[in-house]
CSV table of C-alpha atoms in Angstrom, one decimal:
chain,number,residue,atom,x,y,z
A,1,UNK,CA,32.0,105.8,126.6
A,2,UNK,CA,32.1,101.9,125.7
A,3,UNK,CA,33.4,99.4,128.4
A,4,UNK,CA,36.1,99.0,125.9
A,5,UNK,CA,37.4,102.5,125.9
A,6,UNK,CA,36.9,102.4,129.9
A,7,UNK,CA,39.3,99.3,129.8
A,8,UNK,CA,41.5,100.8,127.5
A,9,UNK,CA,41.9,103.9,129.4
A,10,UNK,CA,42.5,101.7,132.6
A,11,UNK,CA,45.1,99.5,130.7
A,12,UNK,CA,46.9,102.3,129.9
A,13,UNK,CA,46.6,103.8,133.0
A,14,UNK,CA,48.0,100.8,134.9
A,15,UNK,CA,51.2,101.1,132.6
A,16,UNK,CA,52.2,104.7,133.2
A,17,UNK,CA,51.9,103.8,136.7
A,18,UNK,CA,53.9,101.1,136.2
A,19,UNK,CA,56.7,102.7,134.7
A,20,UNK,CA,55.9,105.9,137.0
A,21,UNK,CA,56.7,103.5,139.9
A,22,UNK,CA,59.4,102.1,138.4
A,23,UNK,CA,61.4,104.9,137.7
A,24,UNK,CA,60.6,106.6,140.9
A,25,UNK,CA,61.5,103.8,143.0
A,26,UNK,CA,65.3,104.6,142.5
A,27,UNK,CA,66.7,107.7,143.5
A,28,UNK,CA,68.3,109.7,140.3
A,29,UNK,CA,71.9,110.4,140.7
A,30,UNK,CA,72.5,113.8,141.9
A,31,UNK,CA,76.6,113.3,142.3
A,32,UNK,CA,78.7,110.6,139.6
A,33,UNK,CA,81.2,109.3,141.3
A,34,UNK,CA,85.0,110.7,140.8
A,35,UNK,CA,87.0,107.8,141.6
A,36,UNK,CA,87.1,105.0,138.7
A,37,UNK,CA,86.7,101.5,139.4
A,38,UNK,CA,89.3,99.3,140.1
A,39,UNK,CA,91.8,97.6,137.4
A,40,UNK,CA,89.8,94.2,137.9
A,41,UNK,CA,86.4,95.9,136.5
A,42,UNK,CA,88.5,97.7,133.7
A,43,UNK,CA,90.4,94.4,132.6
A,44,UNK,CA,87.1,92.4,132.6
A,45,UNK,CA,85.4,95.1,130.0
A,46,UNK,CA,88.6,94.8,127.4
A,47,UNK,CA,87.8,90.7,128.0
A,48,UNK,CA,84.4,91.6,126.5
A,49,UNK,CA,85.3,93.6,123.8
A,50,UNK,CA,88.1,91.7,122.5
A,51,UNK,CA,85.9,88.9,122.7
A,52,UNK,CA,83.2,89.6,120.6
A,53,UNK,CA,85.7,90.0,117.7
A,54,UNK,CA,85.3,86.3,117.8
A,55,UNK,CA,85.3,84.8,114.2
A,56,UNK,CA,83.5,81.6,113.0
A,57,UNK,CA,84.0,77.9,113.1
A,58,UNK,CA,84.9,75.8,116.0
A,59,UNK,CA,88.3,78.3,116.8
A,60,UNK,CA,86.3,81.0,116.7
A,61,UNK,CA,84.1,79.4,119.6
A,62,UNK,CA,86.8,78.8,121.4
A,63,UNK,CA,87.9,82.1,121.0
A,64,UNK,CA,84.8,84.0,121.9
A,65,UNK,CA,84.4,81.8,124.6
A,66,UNK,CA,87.8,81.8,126.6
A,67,UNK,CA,87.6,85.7,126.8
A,68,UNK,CA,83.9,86.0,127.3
A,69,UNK,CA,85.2,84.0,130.7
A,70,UNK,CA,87.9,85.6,131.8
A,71,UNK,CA,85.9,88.6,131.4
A,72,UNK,CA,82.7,87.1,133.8
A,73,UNK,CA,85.5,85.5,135.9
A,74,UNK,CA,87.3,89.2,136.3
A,75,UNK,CA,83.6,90.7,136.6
A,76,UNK,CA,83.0,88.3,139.9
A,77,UNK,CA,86.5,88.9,141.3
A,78,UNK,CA,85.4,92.6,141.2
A,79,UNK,CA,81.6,92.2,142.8
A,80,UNK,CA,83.2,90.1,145.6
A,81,UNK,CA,86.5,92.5,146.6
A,82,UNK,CA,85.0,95.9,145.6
A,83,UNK,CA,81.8,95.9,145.2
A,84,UNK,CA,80.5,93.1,147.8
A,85,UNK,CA,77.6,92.2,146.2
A,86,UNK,CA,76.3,88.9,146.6
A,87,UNK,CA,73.8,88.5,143.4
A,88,UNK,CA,76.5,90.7,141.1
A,89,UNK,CA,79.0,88.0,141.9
A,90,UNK,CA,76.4,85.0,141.4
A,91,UNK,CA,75.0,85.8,138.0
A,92,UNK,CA,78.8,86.5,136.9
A,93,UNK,CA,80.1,83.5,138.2
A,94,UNK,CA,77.1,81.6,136.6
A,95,UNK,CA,78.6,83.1,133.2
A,96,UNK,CA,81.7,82.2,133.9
A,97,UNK,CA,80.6,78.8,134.5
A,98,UNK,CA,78.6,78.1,131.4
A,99,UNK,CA,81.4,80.1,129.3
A,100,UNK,CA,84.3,77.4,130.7
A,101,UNK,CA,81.5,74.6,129.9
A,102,UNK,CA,80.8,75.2,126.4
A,103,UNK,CA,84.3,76.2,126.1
A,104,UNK,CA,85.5,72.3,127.3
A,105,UNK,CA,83.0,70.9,125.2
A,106,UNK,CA,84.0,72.7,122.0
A,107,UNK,CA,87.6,72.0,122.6
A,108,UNK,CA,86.7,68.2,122.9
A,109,UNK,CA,84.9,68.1,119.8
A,110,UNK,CA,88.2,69.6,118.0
A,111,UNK,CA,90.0,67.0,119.9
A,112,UNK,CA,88.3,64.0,119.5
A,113,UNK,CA,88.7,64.3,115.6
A,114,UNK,CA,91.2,62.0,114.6
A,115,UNK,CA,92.3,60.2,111.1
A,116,UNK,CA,94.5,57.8,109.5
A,117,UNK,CA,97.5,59.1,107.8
A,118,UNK,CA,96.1,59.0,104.4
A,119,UNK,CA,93.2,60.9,105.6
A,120,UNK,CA,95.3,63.5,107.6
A,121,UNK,CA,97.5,64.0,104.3
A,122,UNK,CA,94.2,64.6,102.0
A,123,UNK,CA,92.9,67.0,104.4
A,124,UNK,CA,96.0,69.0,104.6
A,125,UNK,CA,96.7,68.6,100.9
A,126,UNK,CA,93.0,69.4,99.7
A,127,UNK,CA,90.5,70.4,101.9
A,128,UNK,CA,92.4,73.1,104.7
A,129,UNK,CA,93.4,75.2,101.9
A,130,UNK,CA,89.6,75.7,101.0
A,131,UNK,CA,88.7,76.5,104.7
A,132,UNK,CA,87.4,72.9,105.4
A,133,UNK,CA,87.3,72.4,109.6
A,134,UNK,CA,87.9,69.4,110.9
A,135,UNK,CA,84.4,68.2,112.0
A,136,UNK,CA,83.3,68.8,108.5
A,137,UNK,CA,85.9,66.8,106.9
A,138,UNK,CA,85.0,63.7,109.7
A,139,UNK,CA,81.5,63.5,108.4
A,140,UNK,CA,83.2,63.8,104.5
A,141,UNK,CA,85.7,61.0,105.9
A,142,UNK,CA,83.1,58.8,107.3
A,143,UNK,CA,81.2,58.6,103.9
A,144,UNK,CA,83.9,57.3,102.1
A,145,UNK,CA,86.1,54.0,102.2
A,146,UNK,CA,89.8,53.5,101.1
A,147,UNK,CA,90.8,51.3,98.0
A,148,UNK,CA,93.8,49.5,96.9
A,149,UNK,CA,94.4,49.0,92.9
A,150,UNK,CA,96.8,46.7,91.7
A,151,UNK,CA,99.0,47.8,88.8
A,152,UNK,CA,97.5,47.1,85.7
A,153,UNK,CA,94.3,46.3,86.9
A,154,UNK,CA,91.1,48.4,85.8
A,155,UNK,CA,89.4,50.7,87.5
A,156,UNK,CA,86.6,51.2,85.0
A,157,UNK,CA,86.2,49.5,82.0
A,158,UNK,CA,84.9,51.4,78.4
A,159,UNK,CA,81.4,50.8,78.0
A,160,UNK,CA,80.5,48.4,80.6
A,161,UNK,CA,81.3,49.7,84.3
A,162,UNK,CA,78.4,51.9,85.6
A,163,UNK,CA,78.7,55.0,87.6
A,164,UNK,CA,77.8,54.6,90.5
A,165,UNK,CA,80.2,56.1,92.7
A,166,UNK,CA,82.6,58.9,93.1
A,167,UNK,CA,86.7,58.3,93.6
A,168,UNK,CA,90.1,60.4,94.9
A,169,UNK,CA,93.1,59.1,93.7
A,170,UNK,CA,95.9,59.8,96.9
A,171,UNK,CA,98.5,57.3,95.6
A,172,UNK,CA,100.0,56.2,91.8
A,173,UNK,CA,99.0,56.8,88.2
A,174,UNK,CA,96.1,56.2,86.7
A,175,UNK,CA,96.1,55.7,83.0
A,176,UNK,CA,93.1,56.9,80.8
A,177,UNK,CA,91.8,55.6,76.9
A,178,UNK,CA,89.1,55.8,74.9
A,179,UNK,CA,88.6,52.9,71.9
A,180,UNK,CA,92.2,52.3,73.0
A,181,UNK,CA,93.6,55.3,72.7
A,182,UNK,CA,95.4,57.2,75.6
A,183,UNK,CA,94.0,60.2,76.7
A,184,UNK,CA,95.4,61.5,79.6
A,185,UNK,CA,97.1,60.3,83.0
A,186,UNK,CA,95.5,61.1,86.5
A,187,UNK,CA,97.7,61.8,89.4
A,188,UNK,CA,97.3,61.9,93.2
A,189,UNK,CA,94.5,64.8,94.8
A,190,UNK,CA,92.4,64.4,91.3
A,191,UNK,CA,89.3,63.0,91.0
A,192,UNK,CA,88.9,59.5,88.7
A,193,UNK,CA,85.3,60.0,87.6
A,194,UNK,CA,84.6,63.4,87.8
A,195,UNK,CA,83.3,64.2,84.3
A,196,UNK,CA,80.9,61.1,84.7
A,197,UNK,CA,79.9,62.3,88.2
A,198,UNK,CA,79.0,65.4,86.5
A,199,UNK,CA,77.4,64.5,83.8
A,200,UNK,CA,74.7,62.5,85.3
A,201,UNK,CA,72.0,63.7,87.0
A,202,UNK,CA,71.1,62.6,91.0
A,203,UNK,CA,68.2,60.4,89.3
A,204,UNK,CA,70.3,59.0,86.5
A,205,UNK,CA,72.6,56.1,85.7
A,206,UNK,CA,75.4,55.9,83.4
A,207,UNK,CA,78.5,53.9,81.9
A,208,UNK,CA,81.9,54.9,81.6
A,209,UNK,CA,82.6,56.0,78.3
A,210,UNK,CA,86.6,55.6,79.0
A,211,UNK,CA,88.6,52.9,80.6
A,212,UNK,CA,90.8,53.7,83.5
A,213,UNK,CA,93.7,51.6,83.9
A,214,UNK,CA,96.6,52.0,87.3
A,215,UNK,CA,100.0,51.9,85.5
A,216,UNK,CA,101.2,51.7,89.5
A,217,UNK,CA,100.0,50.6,92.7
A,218,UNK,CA,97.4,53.0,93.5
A,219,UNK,CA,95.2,53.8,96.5
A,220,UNK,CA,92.0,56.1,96.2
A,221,UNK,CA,89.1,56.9,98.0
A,222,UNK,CA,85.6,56.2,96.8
A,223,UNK,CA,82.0,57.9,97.9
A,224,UNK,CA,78.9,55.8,97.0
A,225,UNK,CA,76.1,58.1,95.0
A,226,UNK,CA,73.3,57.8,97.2
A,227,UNK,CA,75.3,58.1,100.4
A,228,UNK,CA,77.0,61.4,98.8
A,229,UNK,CA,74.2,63.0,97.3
A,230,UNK,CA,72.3,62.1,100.8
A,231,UNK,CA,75.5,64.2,102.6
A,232,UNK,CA,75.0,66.7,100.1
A,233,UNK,CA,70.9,67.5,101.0
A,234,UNK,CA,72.5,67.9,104.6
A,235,UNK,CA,75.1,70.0,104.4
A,236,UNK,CA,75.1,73.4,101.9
A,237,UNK,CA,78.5,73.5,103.0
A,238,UNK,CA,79.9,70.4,101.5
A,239,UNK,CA,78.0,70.2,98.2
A,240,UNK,CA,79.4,73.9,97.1
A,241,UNK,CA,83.0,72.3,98.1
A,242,UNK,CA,82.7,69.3,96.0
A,243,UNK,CA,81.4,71.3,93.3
A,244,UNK,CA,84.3,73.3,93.2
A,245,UNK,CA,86.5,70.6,93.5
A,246,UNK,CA,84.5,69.0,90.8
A,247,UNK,CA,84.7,71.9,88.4
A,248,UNK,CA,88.7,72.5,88.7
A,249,UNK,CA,89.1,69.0,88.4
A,250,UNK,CA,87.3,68.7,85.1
A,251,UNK,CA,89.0,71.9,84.0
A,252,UNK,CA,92.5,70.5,84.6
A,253,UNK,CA,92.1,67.2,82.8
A,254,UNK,CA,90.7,69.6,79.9
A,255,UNK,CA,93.9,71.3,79.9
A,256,UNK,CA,95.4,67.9,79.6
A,257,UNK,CA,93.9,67.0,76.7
A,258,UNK,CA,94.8,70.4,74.9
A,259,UNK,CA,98.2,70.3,76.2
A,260,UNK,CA,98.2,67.0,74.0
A,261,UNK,CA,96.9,68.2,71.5
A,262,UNK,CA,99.2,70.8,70.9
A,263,UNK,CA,102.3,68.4,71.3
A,264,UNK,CA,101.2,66.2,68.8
A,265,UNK,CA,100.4,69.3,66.0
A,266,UNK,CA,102.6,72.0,67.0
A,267,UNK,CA,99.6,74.4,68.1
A,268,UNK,CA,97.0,74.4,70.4
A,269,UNK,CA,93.4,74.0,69.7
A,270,UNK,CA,90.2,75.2,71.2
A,271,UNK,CA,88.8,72.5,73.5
A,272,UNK,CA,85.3,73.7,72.8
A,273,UNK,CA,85.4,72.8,69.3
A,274,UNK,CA,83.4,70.1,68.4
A,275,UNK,CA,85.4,66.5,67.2
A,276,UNK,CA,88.1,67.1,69.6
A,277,UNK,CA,88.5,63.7,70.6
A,278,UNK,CA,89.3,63.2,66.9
A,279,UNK,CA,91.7,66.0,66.9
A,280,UNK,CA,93.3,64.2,70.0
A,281,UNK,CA,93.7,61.4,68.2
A,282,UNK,CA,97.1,61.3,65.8
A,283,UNK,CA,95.7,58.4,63.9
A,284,UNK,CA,92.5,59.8,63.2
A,285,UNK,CA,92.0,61.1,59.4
A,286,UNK,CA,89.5,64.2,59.6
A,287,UNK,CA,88.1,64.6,56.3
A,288,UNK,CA,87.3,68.6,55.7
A,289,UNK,CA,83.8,69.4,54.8
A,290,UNK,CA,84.6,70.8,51.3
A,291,UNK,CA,86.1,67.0,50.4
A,292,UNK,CA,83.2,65.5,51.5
A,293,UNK,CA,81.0,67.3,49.9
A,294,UNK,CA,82.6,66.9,46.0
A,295,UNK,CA,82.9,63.3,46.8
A,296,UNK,CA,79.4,62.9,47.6
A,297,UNK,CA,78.5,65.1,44.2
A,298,UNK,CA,80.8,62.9,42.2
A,299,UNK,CA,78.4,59.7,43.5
A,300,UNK,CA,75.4,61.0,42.9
């Protein structure tokens, strides 16, 4: 036999002694005991279960965390009065202590996030009904500044601002027109820019094809690209939320323009059809293929 069989063999040997020892070390319980514990050890165990039906997010935390204490604090109550055992009664309490310590410093982080009115009415308006917590929205707040517009003066201008930024109306009307043309108004909770944000990609730059214009006084928030984008890479979280607010945004002035559309002709139209900024537009004579085609048969 090899020396590595022989220390195999031994290895193994060593182990089943091991657990040979361990096992035998404690005597096996010939007798359960009839009596149950007392109401302290019993209340302590529904702590425990009811706490680990703890959710997720910051509430959650503190959730899972006040019970899983009571329950360690209920468990060292018991290992001091009934039981009267010292190390039971340490470890527990040592739980108990850690439990009330993260507990504190979650509920400090909830506390400590505070806004200014306009932000507290955004949040509650737009970003709590998607499940937004509060920390999350701080670090959306903090990447974003609060502008005043004047009535009548431009936000964007047709052909010569660039995109380079990303803005919330919360207060006014904003007025939207193409070639002069009115499109569509923007009220509070909508985005400004949002088809330019999406249509550009991180890496690219842009103009506004549409001038914005505040028929009131008007207050909005605006994110900077870069800084976004960077936010973004960071958090999963955020990104999918401003892509969704993104996409219903666009979607809703779409149905703006249709709406239009079909109060200037008496029926609705398909927005995906092409030349529907033409179709927008009462002024604008849309000469039907078949016409164009004879007149251009007649030149020739």
């Amino acid at each position: 036999m090899s020396i590595l069989s022989l220390g195999t063999v031994a290895a193994m040997a060593g182990n089943t002694s091991f657990w040979a020892h361990l096992v035998d070390a404690h005597p096996i319980c010939l007798a359960w005991r009839q009596e149950a514990e007392g109401a302290i050890y019993h209340l302590a165990s529904i702590f425990f279960v009811v706490g680990c039906m703890g959710g997720s997010g910051f509430f959650g935390l503190l959730y899972v965390f006040i019970l899983l204490g009571l329950g360690f604090l209920c468990s060292s109550v018991w290992a001091w009065l009934d039981v009267c055992a010292a190390d039971i009664f340490s470890w527990n309490f040592v739980l108990f202590a850690i439990c009330f310590i993260q507990f504190a410093h979650v509920a400090y982080q909830v506390r400590s996030v505070t806004f200014d009115r306009e932000f507290q009415e955004l949040y509650h308006s737009l970003f709590q009904p998607l499940g937004t917590p509060l920390p999350v929205f701080r670090k959306i707040a903090s990447c974003c500044q609060a502008v005043s517009l004047e009535k009548e003066h431009c936000y964007a201008m047709q052909g010569k601002t660039a995109i380079d930024k990303l803005s919330l109306l919360i207060s006014g009307r904003i007025r939207v027109t193409v070639d002069g043309e009115f499109l569509h108004h923007i009220f509070p909770l909508q985005f400004l820019d949002s088809p330019e944000w999406d249509s550009l990609r991180p890496t690219e730059e842009g103009i506004f094809q549409v001038t914005l214009i505040a028929e009131t006084d008007c207050r909005y928030v605006a994110w900077r690209r870069k800084k976004l984008y960077l936010l973004f890479a960071q958090h999963r979280f955020i990104s999918r939320l401003f892509s969704v607010l993104i996409g219903s945004d666009i979607a809703d002035k779409l149905y703006a323009l249709n709406d239009r559309v079909h109060v200037g002709r008496g029926h609705r139209y398909d927005i995906r059809l092409p030349n529907f900024y033409q179709m927008a537009v009462p002024e604008t004579v849309i000469t039907p293929p078949a016409e164009s085609l004879s007149n251009n048969s007649s030149r020739q």
